mmCIF file of C-alpha atoms in Angstrom:
data_model
loop_
_atom_site.group_PDB
_atom_site.id
_atom_site.type_symbol
_atom_site.label_atom_id
_atom_site.label_comp_id
_atom_site.label_asym_id
_atom_site.label_seq_id
_atom_site.Cartn_x
_atom_site.Cartn_y
_atom_site.Cartn_z
ATOM 1 C CA MET A 1 123.718 118.220 51.921
ATOM 2 C CA LYS A 2 122.238 120.198 54.827
ATOM 3 C CA THR A 3 122.140 117.038 56.901
ATOM 4 C CA ASN A 4 125.803 116.337 56.189
ATOM 5 C CA LEU A 5 126.760 119.892 57.101
ATOM 6 C CA LYS A 6 124.819 119.624 60.369
ATOM 7 C CA GLN A 7 126.520 116.317 61.214
ATOM 8 C CA ILE A 8 129.929 117.778 60.445
ATOM 9 C CA ALA A 9 129.197 120.795 62.653
ATOM 10 C CA ILE A 10 128.098 118.576 65.535
ATOM 11 C CA ILE A 11 131.207 116.398 65.212
ATOM 12 C CA ALA A 12 133.402 119.503 65.168
ATOM 13 C CA MET A 13 131.724 120.885 68.297
ATOM 14 C CA VAL A 14 132.189 117.594 70.138
ATOM 15 C CA ALA A 15 135.847 117.541 69.119
ATOM 16 C CA VAL A 16 136.346 121.078 70.420
ATOM 17 C CA VAL A 17 134.619 120.298 73.722
ATOM 18 C CA PHE A 18 136.624 117.099 74.129
ATOM 19 C CA ALA A 19 139.876 118.931 73.389
ATOM 20 C CA ALA A 20 138.986 121.682 75.868
ATOM 21 C CA CYS A 21 138.126 119.144 78.563
ATOM 22 C CA LYS A 22 141.334 117.280 77.924
ATOM 23 C CA LYS A 23 143.337 120.518 78.114
ATOM 24 C CA ASN A 24 141.667 121.484 81.394
ATOM 25 C CA GLN A 25 142.285 118.035 82.804
ATOM 26 C CA GLU A 26 145.933 118.225 81.830
ATOM 27 C CA SER A 27 146.396 121.675 83.369
ATOM 28 C CA SER A 28 144.594 120.679 86.552
ATOM 29 C CA THR A 29 146.966 117.780 87.045
ATOM 30 C CA THR A 30 150.124 119.526 85.864
ATOM 31 C CA GLU A 31 149.874 122.653 88.039
ATOM 32 C CA PRO A 32 149.618 120.839 91.392
ATOM 33 C CA GLN A 33 152.535 118.627 90.376
ATOM 34 C CA GLU A 34 154.662 121.697 89.686
ATOM 35 C CA THR A 35 153.534 123.227 92.967
ATOM 36 C CA VAL A 36 154.452 120.067 94.846
ATOM 37 C CA LYS A 37 157.856 119.952 93.146
ATOM 38 C CA ASN A 38 158.627 123.545 94.133
ATOM 39 C CA ALA A 39 157.351 122.948 97.670
ATOM 40 C CA ASP A 40 159.760 120.028 97.933
ATOM 41 C CA LYS A 41 162.596 122.293 96.781
ATOM 42 C CA VAL A 42 161.604 124.940 99.325
ATOM 43 C CA LEU A 43 161.518 122.318 102.070
ATOM 44 C CA GLN A 44 165.014 121.163 101.127
ATOM 45 C CA TYR A 45 166.216 124.775 101.017
ATOM 46 C CA ILE A 46 164.936 125.319 104.553
ATOM 47 C CA LYS A 47 166.802 122.231 105.724
ATOM 48 C CA ASP A 48 169.933 123.393 103.897
ATOM 49 C CA LEU A 49 169.752 126.633 105.882
ATOM 50 C CA GLY A 50 170.163 124.509 108.989
ATOM 51 C CA PHE A 51 166.594 124.294 110.245
ATOM 52 C CA PRO A 52 165.890 120.796 111.599
ATOM 53 C CA ALA A 53 162.875 118.982 110.172
ATOM 54 C CA SER A 54 161.273 118.989 113.627
ATOM 55 C CA SER A 55 161.091 122.811 113.590
ATOM 56 C CA ILE A 56 159.383 123.093 110.189
ATOM 57 C CA VAL A 57 155.609 123.508 110.280
ATOM 58 C CA ASP A 58 153.530 122.927 107.137
ATOM 59 C CA ASN A 59 151.111 125.854 107.193
ATOM 60 C CA GLY A 60 149.135 125.378 103.989
ATOM 61 C CA ASN A 61 150.710 127.552 101.307
ATOM 62 C CA GLU A 62 153.880 128.091 103.337
ATOM 63 C CA TYR A 63 156.315 126.516 105.734
ATOM 64 C CA LEU A 64 156.760 128.254 109.094
ATOM 65 C CA VAL A 65 159.875 127.989 111.262
ATOM 66 C CA GLU A 66 160.897 129.576 114.565
ATOM 67 C CA GLU A 67 157.328 130.930 114.840
ATOM 68 C CA ASP A 68 157.929 134.136 112.882
ATOM 69 C CA ILE A 69 159.769 133.167 109.683
ATOM 70 C CA SER A 70 157.686 132.008 106.727
ATOM 71 C CA PHE A 71 158.723 130.360 103.469
ATOM 72 C CA PRO A 72 156.048 130.429 100.701
ATOM 73 C CA LYS A 73 155.885 127.117 98.869
ATOM 74 C CA ASN A 74 155.981 128.981 95.553
ATOM 75 C CA MET A 75 159.034 131.086 96.446
ATOM 76 C CA GLU A 76 162.031 131.353 94.162
ATOM 77 C CA ILE A 77 164.971 129.454 95.610
ATOM 78 C CA PRO A 78 168.118 131.626 95.735
ATOM 79 C CA ALA A 79 170.523 130.503 93.033
ATOM 80 C CA ASN A 80 173.365 130.336 95.529
ATOM 81 C CA GLY A 81 171.361 128.177 97.919
ATOM 82 C CA ALA A 82 172.247 128.659 101.562
ATOM 83 C CA GLY A 83 175.921 129.365 101.112
ATOM 84 C CA ALA A 84 176.375 132.838 99.676
ATOM 85 C CA LYS A 85 179.021 133.615 102.301
ATOM 86 C CA THR A 86 180.689 131.355 104.794
ATOM 87 C CA GLU A 87 180.710 133.717 107.744
ATOM 88 C CA GLN A 88 174.895 138.851 114.620
ATOM 89 C CA TYR A 89 173.439 135.840 111.994
ATOM 90 C CA TYR A 90 171.767 135.633 108.615
ATOM 91 C CA THR A 91 170.567 133.226 105.916
ATOM 92 C CA GLY A 92 173.415 133.650 103.431
ATOM 93 C CA SER A 93 171.048 135.268 100.889
ATOM 94 C CA ILE A 94 170.618 139.050 100.793
ATOM 95 C CA VAL A 95 168.824 141.797 98.862
ATOM 96 C CA ASN A 96 170.785 142.640 95.721
ATOM 97 C CA ALA A 97 172.860 145.762 95.148
ATOM 98 C CA THR A 98 170.139 147.605 93.232
ATOM 99 C CA LYS A 99 167.032 146.708 95.228
ATOM 100 C CA LYS A 100 168.653 147.384 98.602
ATOM 101 C CA LEU A 101 168.769 151.098 97.725
ATOM 102 C CA ASN A 102 164.975 151.397 97.918
ATOM 103 C CA ILE A 103 162.966 148.569 99.438
ATOM 104 C CA ARG A 104 159.364 149.620 98.874
ATOM 105 C CA ILE A 105 156.794 148.806 101.538
ATOM 106 C CA PHE A 106 153.072 148.802 100.861
ATOM 107 C CA VAL A 107 150.957 149.229 103.990
ATOM 108 C CA ASP A 108 147.721 147.259 103.747
ATOM 109 C CA ALA A 109 144.574 149.043 104.954
ATOM 110 C CA SER A 110 144.487 146.637 107.899
ATOM 111 C CA MET A 111 147.751 148.167 109.210
ATOM 112 C CA THR A 112 147.214 151.894 108.620
ATOM 113 C CA SER A 113 146.372 152.380 112.312
ATOM 114 C CA MET A 114 149.998 151.448 113.037
ATOM 115 C CA SER A 115 151.533 153.708 110.389
ATOM 116 C CA SER A 116 153.490 155.588 113.043
ATOM 117 C CA GLU A 117 155.008 152.359 114.360
ATOM 118 C CA ILE A 118 155.870 151.287 110.804
ATOM 119 C CA ASN A 119 157.560 154.630 110.106
ATOM 120 C CA SER A 120 159.493 154.336 113.368
ATOM 121 C CA ALA A 121 160.757 150.884 112.347
ATOM 122 C CA ILE A 122 161.739 152.115 108.889
ATOM 123 C CA ALA A 123 163.605 155.077 110.365
ATOM 124 C CA GLN A 124 165.747 152.750 112.483
ATOM 125 C CA TRP A 125 166.922 150.667 109.530
ATOM 126 C CA ASN A 126 167.491 153.749 107.359
ATOM 127 C CA ALA A 127 169.652 155.406 110.018
ATOM 128 C CA VAL A 128 172.228 152.608 110.308
ATOM 129 C CA PRO A 129 175.704 154.150 109.741
ATOM 130 C CA ASN A 130 177.741 152.869 106.777
ATOM 131 C CA SER A 131 174.730 151.085 105.291
ATOM 132 C CA THR A 132 173.185 151.785 101.881
ATOM 133 C CA LEU A 133 170.048 149.818 102.781
ATOM 134 C CA ARG A 134 166.928 152.000 102.558
ATOM 135 C CA PHE A 135 163.233 151.364 103.132
ATOM 136 C CA SER A 136 160.379 153.569 101.930
ATOM 137 C CA THR A 137 156.579 153.353 101.870
ATOM 138 C CA VAL A 138 154.548 153.468 98.674
ATOM 139 C CA THR A 139 150.802 153.771 98.149
ATOM 140 C CA THR A 140 150.528 151.802 94.907
ATOM 141 C CA ALA A 141 152.189 148.900 93.140
ATOM 142 C CA PRO A 142 154.915 148.012 92.417
ATOM 143 C CA TYR A 143 156.244 147.264 95.868
ATOM 144 C CA ASP A 144 158.659 144.814 97.471
ATOM 145 C CA ILE A 145 157.088 144.126 100.872
ATOM 146 C CA LEU A 146 153.436 143.947 101.851
ATOM 147 C CA ILE A 147 152.741 144.491 105.550
ATOM 148 C CA LYS A 148 149.330 143.439 106.777
ATOM 149 C CA ASP A 149 147.415 142.416 109.886
ATOM 150 C CA GLU A 150 146.766 138.723 110.438
ATOM 151 C CA ASN A 151 145.640 136.648 113.390
ATOM 152 C CA LEU A 152 148.630 134.380 113.967
ATOM 153 C CA GLY A 153 147.367 132.954 117.243
ATOM 154 C CA ASN A 154 148.353 133.633 120.834
ATOM 155 C CA GLY A 155 152.069 133.905 121.446
ATOM 156 C CA VAL A 156 152.979 134.909 117.887
ATOM 157 C CA CYS A 157 153.380 138.666 117.408
ATOM 158 C CA GLY A 158 154.364 138.720 113.754
ATOM 159 C CA SER A 159 156.165 136.951 110.953
ATOM 160 C CA GLY A 160 158.503 137.886 108.114
ATOM 161 C CA GLN A 161 160.072 136.218 105.103
ATOM 162 C CA PHE A 162 163.692 135.885 104.064
ATOM 163 C CA PRO A 163 165.041 137.390 100.806
ATOM 164 C CA SER A 164 164.512 135.427 97.611
ATOM 165 C CA GLY A 165 165.884 135.993 94.120
ATOM 166 C CA GLY A 166 167.721 139.125 95.198
ATOM 167 C CA SER A 167 164.522 140.727 96.507
ATOM 168 C CA ALA A 168 163.555 141.395 100.110
ATOM 169 C CA GLY A 169 161.167 138.956 101.745
ATOM 170 C CA ALA A 170 157.792 139.822 100.235
ATOM 171 C CA LEU A 171 155.518 139.723 103.285
ATOM 172 C CA VAL A 172 155.285 140.881 106.888
ATOM 173 C CA ARG A 173 152.284 139.829 108.958
ATOM 174 C CA ILE A 174 151.573 141.517 112.264
ATOM 175 C CA ASN A 175 149.221 140.054 114.864
ATOM 176 C CA LYS A 176 147.817 143.518 115.534
ATOM 177 C CA ASN A 177 145.237 142.651 118.169
ATOM 178 C CA TYR A 178 147.749 140.563 120.076
ATOM 179 C CA ILE A 179 150.308 143.381 120.340
ATOM 180 C CA ALA A 180 147.780 146.212 120.708
ATOM 181 C CA GLY A 181 148.311 146.310 124.488
ATOM 182 C CA ASN A 182 152.074 146.683 124.154
ATOM 183 C CA SER A 183 153.717 150.101 124.366
ATOM 184 C CA PHE A 184 154.301 152.112 121.191
ATOM 185 C CA ALA A 185 158.017 151.293 121.358
ATOM 186 C CA GLN A 186 157.309 147.562 121.670
ATOM 187 C CA ARG A 187 154.824 147.573 118.778
ATOM 188 C CA ALA A 188 157.395 149.382 116.627
ATOM 189 C CA ARG A 189 159.985 146.864 117.837
ATOM 190 C CA THR A 190 157.898 143.943 116.559
ATOM 191 C CA ILE A 191 157.616 145.544 113.116
ATOM 192 C CA CYS A 192 161.315 146.465 113.048
ATOM 193 C CA HIS A 193 162.219 142.889 114.036
ATOM 194 C CA GLU A 194 160.179 141.387 111.196
ATOM 195 C CA PHE A 195 161.726 143.780 108.669
ATOM 196 C CA GLY A 196 165.053 142.397 109.889
ATOM 197 C CA HIS A 197 164.007 138.940 108.711
ATOM 198 C CA ASN A 198 162.987 140.401 105.342
ATOM 199 C CA ILE A 199 166.582 141.526 104.785
ATOM 200 C CA SER A 200 168.017 138.143 105.882
ATOM 201 C CA LEU A 201 168.755 138.521 109.614
ATOM 202 C CA ARG A 202 168.192 135.498 111.844
ATOM 203 C CA HIS A 203 167.478 135.539 115.570
ATOM 204 C CA THR A 204 170.641 136.640 117.377
ATOM 205 C CA ASN A 205 169.800 134.372 120.330
ATOM 206 C CA TRP A 206 169.062 131.369 118.116
ATOM 207 C CA SER A 207 171.164 129.035 120.282
ATOM 208 C CA ALA A 208 169.477 129.986 123.580
ATOM 209 C CA GLN A 209 166.105 129.628 121.837
ATOM 210 C CA GLY A 210 166.993 126.086 120.799
ATOM 211 C CA GLU A 211 166.770 127.061 117.129
ATOM 212 C CA SER A 212 168.798 125.771 114.213
ATOM 213 C CA THR A 213 172.411 126.729 113.603
ATOM 214 C CA ALA A 214 172.755 130.143 111.964
ATOM 215 C CA THR A 215 175.455 131.686 109.761
ATOM 216 C CA ASN A 216 177.607 134.430 111.260
ATOM 217 C CA VAL A 217 177.555 137.800 109.556
ATOM 218 C CA PRO A 218 181.219 138.351 108.553
ATOM 219 C CA GLY A 219 183.026 140.197 111.320
ATOM 220 C CA VAL A 220 180.033 140.262 113.683
ATOM 221 C CA THR A 221 179.825 137.227 115.933
ATOM 222 C CA GLY A 222 178.590 136.159 119.339
ATOM 223 C CA THR A 223 175.453 136.649 121.381
ATOM 224 C CA ASP A 224 174.006 140.071 122.144
ATOM 225 C CA ALA A 225 171.530 140.628 124.959
ATOM 226 C CA LEU A 226 170.756 144.077 123.533
ATOM 227 C CA SER A 227 169.943 142.860 120.018
ATOM 228 C CA LEU A 228 166.547 143.839 118.627
ATOM 229 C CA MET A 229 166.774 140.644 116.561
ATOM 230 C CA ASN A 230 166.598 138.393 119.622
ATOM 231 C CA GLY A 231 163.642 136.040 119.291
ATOM 232 C CA GLY A 232 160.973 135.249 121.861
ATOM 233 C CA GLN A 233 160.968 138.766 123.320
ATOM 234 C CA CYS A 234 157.800 140.325 121.923
ATOM 235 C CA GLY A 235 156.595 142.967 124.366
ATOM 236 C CA SER A 236 159.784 142.884 126.409
ATOM 237 C CA GLY A 237 162.762 143.024 124.049
ATOM 238 C CA ALA A 238 165.122 145.785 122.999
ATOM 239 C CA THR A 239 163.343 148.588 121.177
ATOM 240 C CA VAL A 240 166.357 150.012 119.331
ATOM 241 C CA LEU A 241 168.950 148.369 117.138
ATOM 242 C CA SER A 242 172.047 147.459 119.111
ATOM 243 C CA THR A 243 175.594 148.261 118.026
ATOM 244 C CA LYS A 244 175.990 144.691 116.790
ATOM 245 C CA ASP A 245 172.684 144.865 114.905
ATOM 246 C CA LYS A 246 173.939 147.965 113.112
ATOM 247 C CA ASN A 247 177.339 146.439 112.444
ATOM 248 C CA ALA A 248 175.663 143.389 110.942
ATOM 249 C CA VAL A 249 173.544 145.489 108.574
ATOM 250 C CA ALA A 250 176.544 147.598 107.583
ATOM 251 C CA ALA A 251 178.556 144.449 106.879
ATOM 252 C CA LEU A 252 175.855 143.009 104.618
ATOM 253 C CA TYR A 253 174.681 146.214 102.957
#
């Protein structure tokens, strides 16, 4: 009887181990497949926004376009795709009516030395006339945007993400060492520019930069040499939001 019980126990243990191994094997194959499927959807979404395939760089866990706009492969695709509105320039997807009232920014320890520049950038967006868009900093979770330092290589000052699922783009990365030699105003400008991407704004000079076609913000069209959202001007671009920049934000928010 003892022998039978021992045999039964051993068989049961083997069955449990086999089932566990099988479950782990299934999860290890299923998760990457789901990740790949979502990455494919993200890639198509980027193309639907008008970015040509030649401008899309596969950067591991994200796709990078126009040097400073990142799309996480696990991002939630906006339900309305790229066509929220048919008419500065934006993605067609914006922060929703509730979240726009207080977009919470968490400053990573790697960026605390530039807290003054971050606050300067926030103040610019918060001061736009006729806009209900507001940024604030928080010291604990929950938050909407994480800003952190990251070495993005020479020539890239920072990167931001577009809104997704009604929330602001979740990440801003600043190449802190690369912009350290710039003036205070230019460092703040880089941060302010990336926050602009987080609320949906594209590069105003997209055409001159040879970038993909962008969607006009309703009622605010044309190029703008004074736009802080012009691309390719890190260290030399406008340091304050132009009239058109402000009009674009007011029109969207």
